[in-house]
Structures are given as structure tokens and as C-alpha cells.
CSV table of C-alpha atoms and ligand atoms in Angstrom, one decimal:
chain,number,residue,atom,x,y,z
A,926,MET,CA,85.8,152.1,92.9
A,927,ILE,CA,83.7,151.3,96.0
A,928,PRO,CA,86.2,150.3,98.6
A,929,PHE,CA,85.7,147.2,100.7
A,930,ASN,CA,86.5,149.1,103.9
A,931,VAL,CA,87.0,152.7,105.0
A,932,PRO,CA,88.5,153.2,108.5
A,933,PRO,CA,85.8,154.8,110.7
A,934,PHE,CA,86.2,158.5,111.4
A,935,THR,CA,83.5,160.4,113.4
A,936,GLY,CA,84.9,163.9,113.7
A,937,ASN,CA,86.5,164.3,117.2
A,938,GLU,CA,89.5,162.0,116.7
A,939,ILE,CA,92.0,164.8,115.8
A,940,ARG,CA,90.9,167.0,118.6
A,941,TYR,CA,91.4,164.2,121.2
A,942,ILE,CA,94.8,163.3,119.8
A,943,GLU,CA,95.8,167.0,120.1
A,944,GLU,CA,94.5,167.0,123.7
A,945,ALA,CA,96.7,163.9,124.5
A,946,ILE,CA,99.7,165.7,123.1
A,947,GLN,CA,98.9,168.9,125.0
A,948,GLN,CA,98.6,166.8,128.3
A,949,GLY,CA,102.2,165.9,127.7
A,950,LYS,CA,101.4,162.2,127.9
A,951,ILE,CA,101.4,160.1,124.8
A,952,SER,CA,102.6,156.8,126.2
A,953,GLY,CA,100.0,154.3,127.5
A,954,ASP,CA,97.5,154.3,130.4
A,955,GLY,CA,96.7,158.0,130.4
A,956,ILE,CA,93.2,159.6,130.5
A,957,PHE,CA,92.0,158.4,127.1
A,958,THR,CA,93.0,154.8,127.9
A,959,ARG,CA,91.1,155.1,131.2
A,960,ARG,CA,88.1,156.6,129.5
A,961,CYS,CA,87.9,153.9,126.9
A,962,SER,CA,88.2,151.0,129.4
A,963,THR,CA,85.8,152.5,131.9
A,964,TRP,CA,83.3,153.2,129.2
A,965,MET,CA,83.5,149.6,128.0
A,966,GLU,CA,83.4,148.1,131.5
A,967,GLU,CA,80.2,150.0,132.3
A,968,LYS,CA,78.6,149.4,128.9
A,969,PHE,CA,79.4,145.7,128.7
A,970,ASP,CA,79.1,145.1,132.4
A,971,ALA,CA,82.6,143.6,132.4
A,972,CYS,CA,84.8,143.0,135.5
A,973,ARG,CA,87.9,144.5,133.9
A,974,ILE,CA,88.9,145.6,130.4
A,975,LEU,CA,92.5,146.5,129.5
A,976,LEU,CA,93.4,148.2,126.2
A,977,THR,CA,96.0,146.3,124.2
A,978,THR,CA,98.2,147.0,121.1
A,979,SER,CA,96.0,144.7,119.0
A,980,GLY,CA,93.4,142.0,119.0
A,981,THR,CA,96.2,139.6,118.5
A,982,ALA,CA,98.0,140.9,121.7
A,983,ALA,CA,94.7,140.4,123.6
A,984,LEU,CA,94.5,136.8,122.4
A,985,ASP,CA,98.2,136.3,123.3
A,986,MET,CA,97.6,137.6,126.8
A,987,ALA,CA,94.5,135.4,127.3
A,988,LEU,CA,96.3,132.2,126.2
A,989,LEU,CA,99.5,133.1,128.2
A,990,MET,CA,97.3,133.3,131.3
A,991,CYS,CA,95.8,129.9,130.9
A,992,GLY,CA,99.0,128.3,132.3
A,993,LEU,CA,99.5,125.8,129.4
A,994,LYS,CA,102.3,123.3,129.3
A,995,PRO,CA,104.0,122.0,126.2
A,996,GLY,CA,101.8,119.2,124.7
A,997,ASP,CA,98.5,120.7,126.1
A,998,GLU,CA,95.8,121.0,123.5
A,999,VAL,CA,93.5,123.9,122.6
A,1000,ILE,CA,90.3,123.4,120.6
A,1001,LEU,CA,89.4,126.1,118.1
A,1002,PRO,CA,87.7,126.4,114.7
A,1003,SER,CA,89.9,126.3,111.5
A,1004,TYR,CA,87.8,128.9,109.9
A,1005,THR,CA,89.4,132.0,111.5
A,1006,PHE,CA,92.3,134.4,111.4
A,1007,SER,CA,95.8,133.2,112.0
A,1008,SER,CA,96.0,135.3,115.3
A,1009,THR,CA,93.5,132.9,117.0
A,1010,ALA,CA,95.8,130.0,116.4
A,1011,ASN,CA,99.1,131.9,117.0
A,1012,ALA,CA,98.1,132.8,120.5
A,1013,ALA,CA,97.7,129.1,121.4
A,1014,VAL,CA,101.0,128.2,119.6
A,1015,LEU,CA,102.8,131.0,121.6
A,1016,ALA,CA,101.5,129.5,124.8
A,1017,GLY,CA,103.0,126.1,123.8
A,1018,ALA,CA,99.8,124.3,122.9
A,1019,ARG,CA,98.9,121.9,120.1
A,1020,LEU,CA,95.9,123.0,118.0
A,1021,VAL,CA,92.8,120.8,117.6
A,1022,PHE,CA,90.6,122.2,114.9
A,1023,VAL,CA,86.9,121.5,115.0
A,1024,ASP,CA,84.4,121.9,112.1
A,1025,ILE,CA,82.0,124.9,111.9
A,1026,ARG,CA,78.2,125.2,111.5
A,1027,PRO,CA,77.2,126.3,108.0
A,1028,ASP,CA,74.5,128.7,109.2
A,1029,THR,CA,76.8,131.0,111.3
A,1030,MET,CA,80.3,129.8,110.2
A,1031,ASN,CA,81.0,129.5,114.0
A,1032,ILE,CA,82.5,126.5,115.8
A,1033,ASP,CA,79.9,123.6,115.9
A,1034,GLU,CA,79.3,123.3,119.6
A,1035,GLY,CA,78.0,119.8,119.1
A,1036,LEU,CA,81.5,118.6,117.9
A,1037,ILE,CA,83.5,120.0,120.8
A,1038,GLU,CA,83.2,117.2,123.3
A,1039,ALA,CA,84.4,114.6,120.8
A,1040,ALA,CA,87.6,116.6,120.4
A,1041,ILE,CA,88.4,116.7,124.1
A,1042,THR,CA,91.3,114.6,125.4
A,1043,ASP,CA,93.1,114.5,128.7
A,1044,LYS,CA,95.5,117.1,127.3
A,1045,THR,CA,92.8,119.6,126.4
A,1046,LYS,CA,93.1,122.8,128.5
A,1047,ALA,CA,91.1,125.5,126.6
A,1048,ILE,CA,88.6,126.3,123.9
A,1049,ILE,CA,88.8,129.4,121.8
A,1050,VAL,CA,85.6,130.3,120.1
A,1051,VAL,CA,85.4,132.9,117.4
A,1052,HIS,CA,82.2,135.0,117.0
A,1053,TYR,CA,82.4,135.2,113.2
A,1054,ALA,CA,80.9,138.3,111.7
A,1055,GLY,CA,80.0,139.5,115.2
A,1056,VAL,CA,77.4,136.7,115.5
A,1057,ALA,CA,77.5,134.8,118.7
A,1058,CYS,CA,78.6,131.1,119.1
A,1059,GLU,CA,76.2,128.9,121.1
A,1060,MET,CA,77.8,130.0,124.4
A,1061,ASP,CA,75.5,128.2,126.9
A,1062,THR,CA,76.4,124.8,125.5
A,1063,ILE,CA,80.0,125.7,125.2
A,1064,MET,CA,80.3,127.1,128.7
A,1065,SER,CA,78.7,124.0,130.2
A,1066,ILE,CA,81.0,121.6,128.3
A,1067,ALA,CA,84.0,123.7,129.5
A,1068,ARG,CA,82.9,123.7,133.1
A,1069,MET,CA,82.2,120.0,133.1
A,1070,HIS,CA,85.7,119.3,131.8
A,1071,GLY,CA,87.6,122.1,133.6
A,1072,LEU,CA,88.5,124.0,130.5
A,1073,LYS,CA,89.1,127.7,130.0
A,1074,VAL,CA,87.1,129.5,127.4
A,1075,ILE,CA,88.5,132.4,125.4
A,1076,GLU,CA,86.2,134.4,123.2
A,1077,ASP,CA,87.8,135.8,120.1
A,1078,ALA,CA,85.3,138.6,119.9
A,1079,ALA,CA,87.6,140.7,117.6
A,1080,GLN,CA,84.6,141.1,115.3
A,1081,GLY,CA,82.0,141.1,118.1
A,1082,VAL,CA,82.3,144.4,119.9
A,1083,MET,CA,78.7,145.5,120.9
A,1084,SER,CA,77.1,142.2,119.9
A,1085,GLN,CA,75.1,140.2,122.4
A,1086,TYR,CA,74.2,136.6,123.3
A,1087,LYS,CA,71.0,136.2,125.4
A,1088,GLY,CA,71.4,139.8,126.7
A,1089,ARG,CA,75.1,139.5,127.5
A,1090,TYR,CA,77.8,141.3,125.6
A,1091,LEU,CA,80.2,139.1,123.6
A,1092,GLY,CA,83.6,138.9,125.3
A,1093,THR,CA,82.0,138.9,128.8
A,1094,ILE,CA,80.8,135.3,128.8
A,1095,GLY,CA,84.0,133.1,128.7
A,1096,ASP,CA,87.0,133.4,131.1
A,1097,PHE,CA,88.6,136.0,128.7
A,1098,GLY,CA,87.3,138.0,125.8
A,1099,CYS,CA,89.4,139.6,123.1
A,1100,TYR,CA,88.4,142.7,121.0
A,1101,SER,CA,90.1,144.2,118.0
A,1102,PHE,CA,90.1,147.9,117.1
A,1103,HIS,CA,92.0,147.4,113.9
A,1104,GLU,CA,91.0,149.8,111.1
A,1105,THR,CA,88.9,147.0,109.5
A,1106,LYS,CA,86.8,146.5,112.6
A,1107,ASN,CA,83.6,148.4,113.6
A,1108,TYR,CA,85.4,150.7,116.2
A,1109,SER,CA,88.9,151.6,115.5
A,1110,MET,CA,92.2,153.0,116.9
A,1111,GLY,CA,94.3,152.1,113.8
A,1112,GLU,CA,95.9,149.2,115.5
A,1113,GLY,CA,94.6,148.1,118.9
A,1114,GLY,CA,92.4,145.8,120.9
A,1115,ALA,CA,91.3,145.0,124.4
A,1116,LEU,CA,91.4,142.1,126.8
A,1117,VAL,CA,88.2,141.4,128.8
A,1118,ILE,CA,88.9,139.7,132.1
A,1119,ASN,CA,85.8,138.0,133.5
A,1120,ASP,CA,87.4,136.3,136.5
A,1121,PRO,CA,88.8,138.9,139.0
A,1122,GLU,CA,91.5,136.4,140.0
A,1123,TYR,CA,93.3,137.2,136.8
A,1124,ILE,CA,93.3,141.0,136.9
A,1125,GLU,CA,96.6,141.4,138.7
A,1126,ARG,CA,98.4,138.8,136.5
A,1127,ALA,CA,97.1,140.5,133.4
A,1128,GLU,CA,98.3,144.0,134.5
A,1129,ILE,CA,101.8,142.6,135.2
A,1130,LEU,CA,101.9,140.7,131.9
A,1131,ARG,CA,100.8,143.8,130.0
A,1132,GLU,CA,103.4,146.1,131.7
A,1133,LYS,CA,106.7,144.2,131.0
A,1134,GLY,CA,106.3,142.0,134.0
A,1135,THR,CA,106.3,144.8,136.5
A,1136,ASN,CA,103.7,145.8,139.2
A,1137,ARG,CA,103.6,149.4,137.8
A,1138,SER,CA,99.8,149.5,137.7
A,1139,LYS,CA,99.7,148.7,141.5
A,1140,PHE,CA,102.4,151.3,142.1
A,1141,PHE,CA,100.4,154.0,140.3
A,1142,ARG,CA,97.4,153.2,142.4
A,1143,GLY,CA,99.5,153.6,145.5
A,1144,GLN,CA,99.0,150.0,146.5
A,1145,VAL,CA,102.8,149.3,146.7
A,1146,ASP,CA,105.5,151.8,147.4
A,1147,LYS,CA,107.9,150.7,144.7
A,1148,TYR,CA,107.6,149.0,141.4
A,1149,THR,CA,109.7,146.1,140.4
A,1150,TRP,CA,109.9,143.1,138.1
A,1151,VAL,CA,107.6,140.5,139.6
A,1152,ASP,CA,106.9,138.0,136.8
A,1153,PHE,CA,107.2,137.3,133.1
A,1154,GLY,CA,105.7,140.1,131.0
A,1155,ASP,CA,105.6,141.8,127.7
A,1156,SER,CA,104.5,145.2,126.4
A,1157,TYR,CA,100.9,145.2,125.4
A,1158,LEU,CA,99.7,148.7,126.2
A,1159,PRO,CA,98.8,151.1,123.4
A,1160,SER,CA,99.8,154.7,123.1
A,1161,GLU,CA,97.5,157.5,124.3
A,1162,LEU,CA,97.4,158.7,120.7
A,1163,ASN,CA,95.6,155.5,119.6
A,1164,ALA,CA,93.4,155.5,122.7
A,1165,ALA,CA,92.4,159.1,121.9
A,1166,TYR,CA,91.2,158.0,118.4
A,1167,LEU,CA,89.3,155.1,120.0
A,1168,TRP,CA,87.6,157.5,122.5
A,1169,ALA,CA,86.1,159.5,119.7
A,1170,GLN,CA,84.7,156.2,118.3
A,1171,LEU,CA,83.3,154.9,121.5
A,1172,GLU,CA,81.7,158.2,122.3
A,1173,ASN,CA,79.8,157.8,119.0
A,1174,ALA,CA,79.4,154.0,119.3
A,1175,LYS,CA,75.6,154.2,119.0
A,1176,GLY,CA,75.9,156.2,115.8
A,1177,ILE,CA,78.4,153.8,114.2
A,1178,TYR,CA,76.3,150.8,115.3
A,1179,GLU,CA,73.1,152.2,113.9
A,1180,ASP,CA,74.7,153.3,110.6
A,1181,ARG,CA,76.2,149.8,110.0
A,1182,MET,CA,73.0,148.0,111.0
A,1183,GLN,CA,71.0,150.2,108.6
A,1184,SER,CA,73.4,149.3,105.8
A,1185,TRP,CA,73.3,145.6,106.7
A,1186,LYS,CA,69.5,145.6,106.7
A,1187,LEU,CA,69.3,147.4,103.3
A,1188,TYR,CA,71.7,144.7,101.8
A,1189,TYR,CA,69.5,142.0,103.3
A,1190,ASP,CA,66.2,143.4,102.1
A,1191,ARG,CA,67.5,144.1,98.6
A,1192,LEU,CA,68.9,140.5,98.3
A,1193,THR,CA,66.1,138.6,99.9
A,1194,ASP,CA,64.4,137.9,96.5
A,1195,MET,CA,67.7,136.3,95.2
A,1196,TYR,CA,67.8,134.3,98.4
A,1197,GLU,CA,64.2,133.1,98.1
A,1198,GLN,CA,64.8,132.2,94.5
A,1199,GLY,CA,67.8,130.0,95.5
A,1200,TYR,CA,70.6,131.9,93.7
A,1201,ILE,CA,72.4,132.8,96.9
A,1202,GLU,CA,72.4,132.2,100.7
A,1203,LEU,CA,72.4,134.8,103.3
A,1204,ALA,CA,73.7,134.9,106.9
A,1205,GLN,CA,71.4,133.4,109.6
A,1206,ILE,CA,71.3,135.3,112.8
A,1207,PRO,CA,70.1,133.0,115.7
A,1208,ASP,CA,67.3,134.3,117.9
A,1209,THR,CA,69.8,134.2,120.9
A,1210,CYS,CA,72.0,136.9,119.3
A,1211,ILE,CA,71.9,140.6,118.6
A,1212,GLN,CA,74.5,141.2,116.0
A,1213,ASN,CA,76.6,144.3,115.3
A,1214,ALA,CA,76.7,144.3,111.4
A,1215,HIS,CA,80.4,143.7,111.3
A,1216,MET,CA,80.1,142.0,108.0
A,1217,PHE,CA,77.7,141.5,105.2
A,1218,TYR,CA,78.4,138.2,103.4
A,1219,LEU,CA,76.5,136.0,101.0
A,1220,LYS,CA,77.2,132.5,99.8
A,1221,VAL,CA,77.2,131.3,96.2
A,1222,LYS,CA,77.1,127.8,94.7
A,1223,ASP,CA,80.8,126.9,94.7
A,1224,LEU,CA,84.4,128.2,94.3
A,1225,LYS,CA,84.0,128.6,90.5
A,1226,GLU,CA,80.9,130.7,90.8
A,1227,ARG,CA,82.6,132.8,93.5
A,1228,THR,CA,85.7,133.5,91.4
A,1229,GLY,CA,83.3,134.6,88.6
A,1230,MET,CA,81.3,136.9,90.9
A,1231,LEU,CA,84.3,138.5,92.5
A,1232,ALA,CA,85.8,139.3,89.1
A,1233,TYR,CA,82.4,140.6,87.9
A,1234,LEU,CA,82.0,142.9,90.9
A,1235,ASN,CA,85.6,144.1,90.5
A,1236,LYS,CA,85.1,144.9,86.9
A,1237,ASN,CA,82.1,146.9,88.0
A,1238,ASP,CA,84.2,149.0,90.4
A,1239,ILE,CA,83.1,147.1,93.6
A,1240,LEU,CA,85.8,145.7,95.9
A,1241,ALA,CA,84.2,142.5,97.2
A,1242,VAL,CA,86.5,139.9,98.7
A,1243,PHE,CA,86.5,136.3,100.0
A,1244,HIS,CA,87.6,135.5,103.6
A,1245,TYR,CA,89.6,132.9,105.6
A,1246,VAL,CA,91.4,130.1,103.9
A,1247,PRO,CA,91.0,127.4,106.5
A,1248,LEU,CA,94.0,127.2,108.9
A,1249,HIS,CA,94.2,123.4,109.2
A,1250,SER,CA,95.3,122.9,105.6
A,1251,ALA,CA,97.7,125.9,105.7
A,1252,PRO,CA,101.5,125.1,106.2
A,1253,ALA,CA,101.5,126.3,109.8
A,1254,GLY,CA,98.2,124.6,110.5
A,1255,LEU,CA,99.7,121.3,109.4
A,1256,LYS,CA,102.7,121.9,111.6
A,1257,PHE,CA,101.0,123.0,114.8
A,1258,GLY,CA,97.8,121.0,114.8
A,1259,ARG,CA,95.3,118.5,113.5
A,1260,PHE,CA,91.6,118.5,112.4
A,1261,ASN,CA,89.4,116.4,114.7
A,1262,GLY,CA,86.6,114.6,112.9
A,1263,ASP,CA,85.4,115.4,109.3
A,1264,ASP,CA,85.8,118.6,107.5
A,1265,ARG,CA,82.2,118.7,106.4
A,1266,TYR,CA,81.8,122.4,106.2
A,1267,THR,CA,85.0,124.4,106.9
A,1268,THR,CA,86.6,124.1,103.5
A,1269,SER,CA,83.5,123.9,101.3
A,1270,GLU,CA,81.6,126.8,103.0
A,1271,SER,CA,84.6,129.0,103.1
A,1272,GLU,CA,85.0,128.6,99.3
A,1273,ARG,CA,81.4,129.9,98.7
A,1274,LEU,CA,81.6,133.0,100.8
A,1275,VAL,CA,81.7,136.5,99.4
A,1276,ARG,CA,82.0,139.7,101.6
A,1277,LEU,CA,80.5,142.9,100.3
A,1278,PRO,CA,81.7,146.4,101.2
A,1279,LEU,CA,80.5,147.5,104.6
A,1280,TYR,CA,81.8,150.5,106.6
A,1281,TYR,CA,80.6,153.4,108.6
A,1282,GLY,CA,79.2,156.0,106.2
A,1283,LEU,CA,78.5,153.6,103.3
A,1284,GLU,CA,76.0,155.3,101.1
A,1285,THR,CA,72.5,154.0,100.3
A,1286,LYS,CA,73.1,154.5,96.6
A,1287,ASN,CA,76.2,152.4,96.7
A,1288,ILE,CA,74.4,149.5,98.4
A,1289,GLU,CA,71.7,149.8,95.7
A,1290,TYR,CA,74.3,149.7,93.0
A,1291,ILE,CA,76.1,146.7,94.6
A,1292,THR,CA,73.0,144.6,95.1
A,1293,ASP,CA,71.9,145.5,91.5
A,1294,THR,CA,75.3,144.3,90.3
A,1295,VAL,CA,75.0,141.0,92.2
A,1296,LYS,CA,71.7,140.4,90.4
A,1297,ARG,CA,73.1,141.4,87.1
A,1298,PHE,CA,75.8,138.8,87.6
A,1299,TYR,CA,73.1,136.1,87.4
A,1300,PHE,CA,70.8,137.7,84.9
A,1301,ARG,CA,73.2,139.3,82.5
A,1302,ARG,CA,72.8,136.6,79.8
B,724,PLP,C1,90.8,141.1,113.3
B,724,PLP,C2,90.8,139.8,114.0
B,724,PLP,C3,91.9,139.4,114.9
B,724,PLP,C4,93.1,140.2,115.1
B,724,PLP,O1,92.9,141.5,115.5
B,724,PLP,P1,94.1,142.5,115.3
B,724,PLP,O2,93.7,143.7,116.1
B,724,PLP,O3,94.2,142.8,113.8
B,724,PLP,O4,95.4,142.0,115.8
B,724,PLP,C5,91.8,138.2,115.5
B,724,PLP,N1,90.7,137.4,115.3
B,724,PLP,C6,89.7,137.7,114.5
B,724,PLP,C7,88.6,136.7,114.3
B,724,PLP,C8,89.8,138.9,113.8
B,724,PLP,O5,88.8,139.2,112.9
């Protein structure tokens, strides 16, 4: 069976975990956490990056810092993971779902303004498959209406929009280092803070409401409980794993891009003949090969294709079931405007295996099997 995902492993992970243990420091904010955040701050040209226990935790922190009040509204796409919406619910907001663009599966920037009311406080954009949303338009709408922008860049680590790294464009960016993402620490994530005004609040929120970070930097002489907080810092053991990945980020990136391009090249004829559709990467974006997906005619054809791939030892899967029609989506929010694409496009989407180290011969076999699905009779 060709798995859908294999957690990335580059070779130095175990050595670094051992090093963390030998240092006698396995709780958070030790040398490996510092190495990871400094590396990312420099690479992505970010003001401040804090490692978190998950991408979900980073989203929670971002939304908690937006200062929402009960009844405030947050705009987001319905085609996303539950975490994107949960963060807004945790912060007390009502959800206002907006339709996506069929070419990128990202929020349709042209529909955002119509969803803004006098209760709207923030927009969460999701860079689906590591392909950038139309950030210039989104940022100018947000600035005009005084809204915060949170980038759910869980899938977008190392991707760019007009030369800027995803996560560094909005007020906050959220990364995930879950084992299914390009760079991993098992469970983990990071919060990108792009407005220096929020750094201190974020540190306090992450450290159980204490000013411990300031204390360790010698900026205050005792540490105490100063505000509401939670525990969002990951263990050094996880950070050590991530450090081995970031050190080899270029290798992982290039390996995935090579696989993605091979898939694309080998399926281009099927695309040109109209059997399938392939992802469109806008000129404004440099993607990170987080995902390789194709779209088939409809739900029935997709069910058939997934079964056929499975029968041929390939674990291909579908993706998000739209949130607005899920039980919690109905409870916490509403869809603004028409659902032209969210449901219909999500039903046509098939994700093929893609992971660090995926072999060329497997991609050849998978693409041949996709073709055989159409030509077998
Ligand atoms: C993976 C993912 C998350 C959640 O990240 P975790 O690290 O698993 O908590 C949130 N949003 C999107 C779009 C994701 O793909």
C-alpha cells in the first residue's frame, strides 16, 4: 500500500532529542525552541515567532488577542479545518462563512466586503494547499474597515505571496508542524506576530498568564500572574525534532516540489483532454507543494476513483467537508451569500499521496492508475 502521508524524518531528529535530554531541559523554551524561532524569524523576515503546541493553539492565541466581544463576527471560508473556526468560537465570535474561488479553493476576496457588518472584527484567511490567498485585496479591505487579519498558514510554511512569506502579511500568522504538514514536530505549530505591540501579550498568554519570558530576559525582577493565559509552549523534545527539519528545510522543500511537478507533468494530458482539473497556482504565489490534488466530474466519480485507487494499493483521500453545513457550523455561524463553489468543488477533490521521500516509481504508478481508472473499459 502506498500511504497517503509519511511523517518527515531527515536523520538528525533522534540526535537532537538526545541532546535536549542531556542538557537536562525537556520543558519548553530551551535552546531548540530558540533555534527554531530564530531561524524562522530570519528566514521569513518576521517580527516575532513563538512555537506553540499545535497549529490550533496558534490560531486560538491569535483570535484571543483580537479582543473580541460576544456577538462580534469573524469572516472565514467554510472550506477549511475545524480549528480555523474553533479559534473564533473560543474567542466568543459568531462565524460568517464566505464562498471560495474554484481555482485555488481559497476564500473569494471579492465576496468579503459584502459579508462585513458593524459587528465584524476579523477575517481569517486559509492558504489552502500552501497556495496564497489574494492578500493585497484582503489587507486593503481589512484596513479600510478596521479589521484584524489572521492567516491560517498551517499548510503554507515556506510559501510566498509577491515575495513575502505566508504568515507574515496579516496581523497574525499561524503555522502547523503536525506530522501531516511539510515540516513536523509530531504535534506543534507557531504563531507569527507581525505587529510588535502584541509580542508581550502573546508571551503572557502562552505562559499561563505570567510574565515569565520577561523575567528570564532580566527585564523584571520577579515573575507573577499578570493577565489571563493558557499553556501553549511545546516541549524541547518536540522542538528538537523540528530543528532537524528546519535545518533541512531546503531539502524537504525541493523533494516535495519535485514530486509535485512530476505529478503535474504526468497528468497534464488528462487535464488537457478534459478528464480532470489540476490546481492553478497564481503568478503572485510561490507554493510549497504541501498537497497534490485533482478534481474529477462529481461526487459519484470521486467515490469511484477513490475506491479504484484503494483497490490498487494507493491511499488517496478527499478533504474538508464544508463547515457551514456541519452540526457545529450551523450552531455557531451562517453562510453569507450563495454557496456556489464550497460544497460542489469540495465534492470533486481528490488528494494523492505526497510526502518527503515519495519515490518517482510510486508517482509513475499512481498517475498510471488514475489514467487506467478512465481507460479501463
Ligand atoms: C493542520 C491544519 C490546522 C491545525 O493544525 P494542528 O497543528 O493540527 O493543530 C489548522 N488549519 C489548517 C488549514 C490545517 O491544515
